[in-house]
């Protein structure tokens, strides 16, 4: 049979698999598989969604002026240097299409976010993965992979699924030592959860030159994953490129309205951050007390190491049987780990108690000395 043939790169990737949300036999599930903020969006965002329904026959403003103004006010940025997207994935893909392509190389971290690899291969790039140190981005390892064909470096900071991050100083060192014509993309999807006082998500590096971009999302602390909304802060020449490439109406009117309303409730965001820091510390301690290995996390999830792939699978099944969905991260090269989103206090309690039960029945009794 002959038929239309897509470009061969298409078959070099598998389609992205998101966190599951349903379990057969369970009417209610506790979904801790996609790092959606524990409390959902601010109430004003839900009200704004209902209101835009009345105007839904109108096209949105393709330039997203009102949303860019609101982002600019919230984060003290020039709205002219902001581009909005249908989720930050949209912008990551556009950047790769613009600056990558056949014959170019893209560098990411060994356990970096999978979208970079998928979008990179689809664009025909060679994707190179730099080894990590303690499951943390290693700037020297990234620098060592740079060749004349390198066009882009993608770093999620903090990274998903490891939860680890590098300091502003390390990120600056990477920028300074990488060639100036290599685009550095800092994916700061978890920026609002970071406690480190000097962390700025990459804003100062974007402002300092013409070759660094920061991407952000409304899918995590803002609780708006379902509407699809993200943004990039970029130097003017890259803003121009993204505006030429993006779909003319790549952000829906409903997403924009919800985003503007959500930005207006920074108390909600501050509460979400404070809850996350407390709950993350507590959950990490409770899980560690059962003998599990917990990696330090700066984001709204924990990477929990069960030491063998078999135990991770058994734990995943144990949780599912009790209506709890987390994320097995074998596709990230971490087959002995589960990634668990920090939910509400009740959800954290439930996961702590359930995994304690799992540890009690599945672990050989610990002996002293
Ligand atoms: C969740 C996540 C995103 C967000 O993607 P959206 O398309 O904005 O929903 C981006 N990068 C990383 C590392 C993430 O974990």
Coordinates of C-alpha atoms and ligand atoms in Angstrom, one line a residue:
X1 CA 0.0 0.0 0.0
X2 CA 1.2 3.4 -0.8
X3 CA 0.0 6.5 0.9
X4 CA 1.2 9.9 2.1
X5 CA 4.4 9.6 4.0
X6 CA 5.3 12.0 6.8
X7 CA 8.9 13.1 7.4
X8 CA 10.9 10.2 8.9
X9 CA 11.7 12.1 12.1
X10 CA 8.0 11.7 13.1
X11 CA 8.6 8.0 13.8
X12 CA 11.7 8.7 16.0
X13 CA 9.4 9.8 18.9
X14 CA 6.6 8.4 20.9
X15 CA 3.7 10.7 21.6
X16 CA 3.9 12.4 25.0
X17 CA 2.1 10.5 27.8
X18 CA 0.6 12.8 30.4
X19 CA -0.1 11.8 34.0
X20 CA -3.1 9.5 34.2
X21 CA -6.3 10.7 35.8
X22 CA -8.6 7.7 35.9
X23 CA -8.5 4.3 37.6
X24 CA -10.9 1.6 36.7
X25 CA -13.1 0.7 39.6
X26 CA -12.5 4.0 41.4
X27 CA -15.1 6.8 41.3
X28 CA -12.8 9.2 43.1
X29 CA -9.1 9.2 42.6
X30 CA -6.4 11.2 44.3
X31 CA -4.4 12.5 41.3
X32 CA -0.8 13.3 42.2
X33 CA 0.6 12.6 38.8
X34 CA 0.9 15.9 36.9
X35 CA 2.1 18.5 39.4
X36 CA -1.0 20.6 39.1
X37 CA -1.1 23.1 42.0
X38 CA -2.6 21.7 45.2
X39 CA -5.5 24.2 45.4
X40 CA -6.5 24.8 41.8
X41 CA -6.9 28.3 40.4
X42 CA -7.9 31.4 42.4
X43 CA -11.7 31.7 42.5
X44 CA -11.5 34.9 40.4
X45 CA -10.1 32.8 37.5
X46 CA -13.0 30.5 37.5
X47 CA -15.4 33.4 37.6
X48 CA -13.6 35.0 34.6
X49 CA -13.9 31.7 32.6
X50 CA -17.7 31.8 33.1
X51 CA -17.8 35.5 32.0
X52 CA -15.9 35.0 28.7
X53 CA -18.5 32.5 27.7
X54 CA -20.8 35.4 26.8
X55 CA -18.3 36.7 24.2
X56 CA -17.1 33.4 22.8
X57 CA -18.1 34.2 19.2
X58 CA -15.3 36.8 19.1
X59 CA -11.8 36.1 18.2
X60 CA -9.2 36.8 20.9
X61 CA -6.7 39.6 20.6
X62 CA -3.9 37.6 18.9
X63 CA -1.2 39.8 20.4
X64 CA -2.5 39.2 23.9
X65 CA -1.9 42.8 24.9
X66 CA -4.0 42.8 28.1
X67 CA -2.5 39.5 29.3
X68 CA 1.1 40.6 28.6
X69 CA 0.4 43.8 30.5
X70 CA -0.9 41.9 33.5
X71 CA 2.2 39.5 33.4
X72 CA 4.5 42.5 33.0
X73 CA 2.9 44.3 36.0
X74 CA 3.0 41.1 38.2
X75 CA 6.6 40.2 37.4
X76 CA 8.0 43.7 36.7
X77 CA 8.8 42.9 33.1
X78 CA 8.5 44.9 29.8
X79 CA 5.3 43.5 28.1
X80 CA 7.0 44.0 24.8
X81 CA 9.4 41.2 25.7
X82 CA 6.7 38.7 26.5
X83 CA 5.1 36.2 24.1
X84 CA 2.1 34.1 25.2
X85 CA 1.5 30.5 24.2
X86 CA -0.9 27.6 24.3
X87 CA 0.9 26.3 27.3
X88 CA 4.6 26.8 27.6
X89 CA 5.0 23.6 25.5
X90 CA 3.8 25.7 22.6
X91 CA 6.7 28.2 23.0
X92 CA 9.3 25.5 23.6
X93 CA 8.3 23.8 20.4
X94 CA 8.4 27.1 18.5
X95 CA 11.8 27.9 19.8
X96 CA 13.1 24.5 18.7
X97 CA 11.5 24.9 15.2
X98 CA 13.0 28.3 14.9
X99 CA 16.6 27.7 16.1
X100 CA 16.9 23.9 15.6
X101 CA 16.4 21.7 12.6
X102 CA 18.3 19.1 10.6
X103 CA 22.0 19.1 11.2
X104 CA 21.8 21.0 14.5
X105 CA 22.4 19.8 18.0
X106 CA 20.3 20.4 21.1
X107 CA 21.7 19.8 24.6
X108 CA 19.6 18.8 27.6
X109 CA 20.3 17.2 30.9
X110 CA 20.1 13.4 31.2
X111 CA 16.9 13.5 33.2
X112 CA 15.6 16.7 31.8
X113 CA 12.0 17.4 30.8
X114 CA 10.9 15.1 28.0
X115 CA 9.3 17.7 25.7
X116 CA 12.8 19.0 24.7
X117 CA 13.7 15.6 23.3
X118 CA 10.4 15.0 21.6
X119 CA 10.2 18.4 20.0
X120 CA 14.0 18.4 19.2
X121 CA 13.8 15.0 17.3
X122 CA 10.6 16.1 15.5
X123 CA 12.5 19.2 14.3
X124 CA 15.3 16.9 13.1
X125 CA 17.8 18.0 15.7
X126 CA 20.4 15.6 17.3
X127 CA 19.5 15.6 21.0
X128 CA 22.5 15.2 23.3
X129 CA 22.0 14.5 27.0
X130 CA 24.6 15.6 29.5
X131 CA 25.2 13.4 32.5
X132 CA 24.0 14.7 35.9
X133 CA 25.6 14.9 39.3
X134 CA 23.3 13.7 42.1
X135 CA 20.4 13.9 39.7
X136 CA 21.2 17.6 39.3
X137 CA 22.0 19.6 36.1
X138 CA 25.8 19.6 35.7
X139 CA 27.0 22.8 33.9
X140 CA 30.5 21.4 33.1
X141 CA 28.9 18.2 31.6
X142 CA 26.7 20.4 29.4
X143 CA 29.6 22.6 28.3
X144 CA 31.6 19.5 27.4
X145 CA 28.9 18.5 24.9
X146 CA 29.0 21.7 22.9
X147 CA 30.2 21.4 19.3
X148 CA 30.0 23.8 16.4
X149 CA 26.6 22.2 15.5
X150 CA 25.1 23.1 18.9
X151 CA 22.3 25.6 18.6
X152 CA 20.3 25.3 21.8
X153 CA 20.6 24.3 25.5
X154 CA 17.4 23.5 27.4
X155 CA 17.4 23.5 31.2
X156 CA 14.4 23.1 33.4
X157 CA 15.2 24.9 36.7
X158 CA 13.9 23.4 38.9
X159 CA 13.8 20.3 36.8
X160 CA 11.0 17.9 36.3
X161 CA 11.0 15.0 37.3
X162 CA 14.1 15.3 39.6
X163 CA 13.0 18.4 41.5
X164 CA 16.6 19.6 41.8
X165 CA 17.9 23.0 40.6
X166 CA 21.1 24.9 40.0
X167 CA 21.9 28.3 41.5
X168 CA 21.7 31.6 39.6
X169 CA 25.5 31.7 39.7
X170 CA 25.8 28.3 38.0
X171 CA 23.3 29.3 35.3
X172 CA 25.2 32.5 34.7
X173 CA 28.5 30.5 34.4
X174 CA 26.8 28.3 31.8
X175 CA 25.7 31.4 29.9
X176 CA 29.1 33.0 30.0
X177 CA 31.0 29.9 29.0
X178 CA 28.6 28.7 26.2
X179 CA 29.1 30.3 22.8
X180 CA 27.1 33.5 22.4
X181 CA 25.3 32.1 19.3
X182 CA 23.9 29.2 21.3
X183 CA 20.4 29.8 22.6
X184 CA 19.9 29.0 26.3
X185 CA 16.3 28.3 27.2
X186 CA 15.5 28.3 31.0
X187 CA 12.2 26.5 31.6
X188 CA 11.0 28.0 34.9
X189 CA 7.7 26.1 35.1
X190 CA 8.1 25.7 38.9
X191 CA 9.6 29.2 39.6
X192 CA 6.8 30.3 41.9
X193 CA 7.6 27.4 44.3
X194 CA 11.3 28.2 44.7
X195 CA 12.3 29.5 48.1
X196 CA 15.9 30.5 47.4
X197 CA 16.1 34.3 47.9
X198 CA 18.4 35.1 45.0
X199 CA 16.4 33.0 42.4
X200 CA 14.8 35.0 39.6
X201 CA 13.8 32.2 37.2
X202 CA 16.3 33.5 34.7
X203 CA 14.9 37.0 34.3
X204 CA 18.3 38.8 34.9
X205 CA 20.1 36.6 32.3
X206 CA 17.4 37.3 29.7
X207 CA 17.8 41.0 30.3
X208 CA 21.6 40.9 30.2
X209 CA 21.9 39.7 26.6
X210 CA 20.3 38.6 23.3
X211 CA 20.6 34.8 23.6
X212 CA 18.6 33.6 26.7
X213 CA 14.9 32.9 27.0
X214 CA 12.8 32.1 30.1
X215 CA 9.6 30.2 29.8
X216 CA 6.8 30.1 32.4
X217 CA 3.5 28.4 32.8
X218 CA 0.0 28.9 34.3
X219 CA -0.3 25.1 34.6
X220 CA 1.4 24.6 38.0
X221 CA 0.9 27.1 40.9
X222 CA -1.8 29.0 39.0
X223 CA -3.8 25.8 38.7
X224 CA -4.8 26.4 35.1
X225 CA -3.4 23.4 33.3
X226 CA -6.7 22.7 31.6
X227 CA -7.0 26.0 29.8
X228 CA -3.4 25.8 28.4
X229 CA -1.4 29.0 29.0
X230 CA 2.2 29.8 29.2
X231 CA 4.6 32.7 28.3
X232 CA 8.1 33.4 27.3
X233 CA 10.3 36.4 28.4
X234 CA 12.8 36.9 25.6
X235 CA 15.2 39.5 24.0
X236 CA 13.4 41.6 21.3
X237 CA 14.9 39.7 18.3
X238 CA 13.6 36.4 19.7
X239 CA 10.2 37.9 20.5
X240 CA 10.0 38.9 16.8
X241 CA 10.8 35.4 15.7
X242 CA 8.2 33.8 18.0
X243 CA 5.6 36.3 16.9
X244 CA 6.2 35.4 13.3
X245 CA 6.0 31.7 14.0
X246 CA 3.1 31.3 16.5
X247 CA -0.4 30.6 15.4
X248 CA -2.3 33.9 14.9
X249 CA -4.6 33.1 17.8
X250 CA -2.5 30.6 19.7
X251 CA -4.0 31.6 23.0
X252 CA -7.8 31.3 23.5
X253 CA -9.9 34.2 24.9
X254 CA -10.9 32.0 27.8
X255 CA -7.3 31.1 28.7
X256 CA -6.3 34.8 28.6
X257 CA -9.2 35.9 30.8
X258 CA -8.5 33.2 33.3
X259 CA -4.8 34.1 33.3
X260 CA -5.4 37.8 33.9
X261 CA -7.8 37.1 36.8
X262 CA -5.4 34.6 38.3
X263 CA -2.5 37.0 38.2
X264 CA -4.7 39.4 40.2
X265 CA -4.8 37.1 43.2
X266 CA -1.1 37.0 44.4
X267 CA -2.3 36.1 47.9
X268 CA -3.6 32.8 46.5
X269 CA -0.2 32.2 44.9
X270 CA 1.7 33.1 48.1
X271 CA -0.5 30.7 50.1
X272 CA 0.1 28.0 47.5
X273 CA 3.9 28.5 47.8
X274 CA 3.8 28.6 51.7
X275 CA 1.7 25.4 51.8
X276 CA 3.9 23.7 49.3
X277 CA 7.1 24.4 51.3
X278 CA 5.6 23.2 54.6
X279 CA 3.9 20.1 53.1
X280 CA 6.9 19.2 51.0
X281 CA 9.2 19.3 54.1
X282 CA 6.8 17.3 56.2
X283 CA 6.0 14.7 53.5
X284 CA 9.7 14.2 52.7
X285 CA 10.4 13.6 56.4
X286 CA 7.5 11.2 56.9
X287 CA 8.5 9.2 53.8
X288 CA 12.2 9.2 54.8
X289 CA 11.2 7.8 58.2
X290 CA 9.8 4.7 56.5
X291 CA 13.2 4.0 54.9
X292 CA 12.4 5.5 51.5
X293 CA 15.1 7.6 49.7
X294 CA 13.7 11.1 49.0
X295 CA 15.6 13.5 46.6
X296 CA 15.7 17.1 47.7
X297 CA 13.1 19.1 45.7
X298 CA 12.6 22.8 45.0
X299 CA 9.3 22.2 43.2
X300 CA 5.8 20.9 44.0
X301 CA 6.6 17.3 43.9
X302 CA 9.0 14.7 45.4
X303 CA 11.1 12.1 43.6
X304 CA 10.9 9.0 45.7
X305 CA 13.4 6.3 45.2
X306 CA 12.3 2.7 45.9
X307 CA 15.8 1.4 45.1
X308 CA 14.8 -1.2 42.6
X309 CA 12.4 -1.0 39.6
X310 CA 10.4 -3.9 40.9
X311 CA 9.7 -2.2 44.2
X312 CA 8.7 1.0 42.4
X313 CA 6.3 -0.9 40.2
X314 CA 4.8 -2.8 43.3
X315 CA 4.5 0.5 45.2
X316 CA 2.7 2.1 42.2
X317 CA 0.3 -0.8 42.0
X318 CA -0.3 -0.6 45.8
X319 CA -1.2 3.1 45.5
X320 CA -3.4 2.5 42.5
X321 CA -5.3 -0.2 44.3
X322 CA -6.1 2.5 46.9
X323 CA -7.2 5.1 44.3
X324 CA -4.0 7.1 44.3
X325 CA -2.2 8.0 41.0
X326 CA 1.4 9.1 41.0
X327 CA 3.9 9.1 38.2
X328 CA 6.3 6.2 37.5
X329 CA 9.3 7.9 35.8
X330 CA 10.9 5.0 34.0
X331 CA 10.7 6.8 30.7
X332 CA 13.0 9.5 32.2
X333 CA 15.6 6.8 32.9
X334 CA 14.6 6.6 36.6
X335 CA 12.9 3.2 36.8
X336 CA 13.2 2.8 40.6
X337 CA 11.5 6.1 41.3
X338 CA 8.0 7.5 41.6
X339 CA 7.3 11.2 41.3
X340 CA 4.6 12.4 43.7
X341 CA 2.9 15.8 43.5
X342 CA 2.5 17.7 46.7
X343 CA -1.3 17.9 47.1
X344 CA -3.5 19.3 49.9
X345 CA -2.7 18.4 53.5
X346 CA -5.2 15.6 53.4
X347 CA -3.6 14.2 50.2
X348 CA -0.2 14.4 51.7
X349 CA -1.4 12.5 54.8
X350 CA -3.0 9.9 52.7
X351 CA 0.2 9.3 50.6
X352 CA 2.4 9.2 53.7
X353 CA 0.1 6.7 55.5
X354 CA -0.3 4.5 52.4
X355 CA 3.4 4.4 51.6
X356 CA 4.2 3.7 55.3
X357 CA 1.8 0.7 55.1
X358 CA 3.5 -0.4 51.9
X359 CA 6.9 -0.2 53.5
X360 CA 5.8 -2.0 56.6
X361 CA 4.5 -5.0 54.6
X362 CA 7.0 -5.1 51.8
X363 CA 10.3 -4.4 53.5
X364 CA 12.3 -7.0 55.5
X365 CA 12.2 -5.9 59.2
X366 CA 14.9 -3.5 60.0
X367 CA 17.3 -4.6 62.6
X368 CA 19.3 -2.4 64.9
X369 CA 23.0 -2.2 64.6
Ligands
LIG1 C1 4.6 21.2 33.6 C2 5.8 21.7 32.9 C3 5.7 22.6 31.9 C4 4.4 23.2 31.6 O1 3.9 22.9 30.4 P1 2.6 23.7 29.9 O2 2.6 23.4 28.5 O3 2.7 25.1 30.2 O4 1.4 23.1 30.6 C5 6.9 23.0 31.2 N1 8.1 22.6 31.6 C6 8.2 21.7 32.7 C7 9.6 21.3 33.1 C8 7.1 21.2 33.3 O5 7.2 20.3 34.3

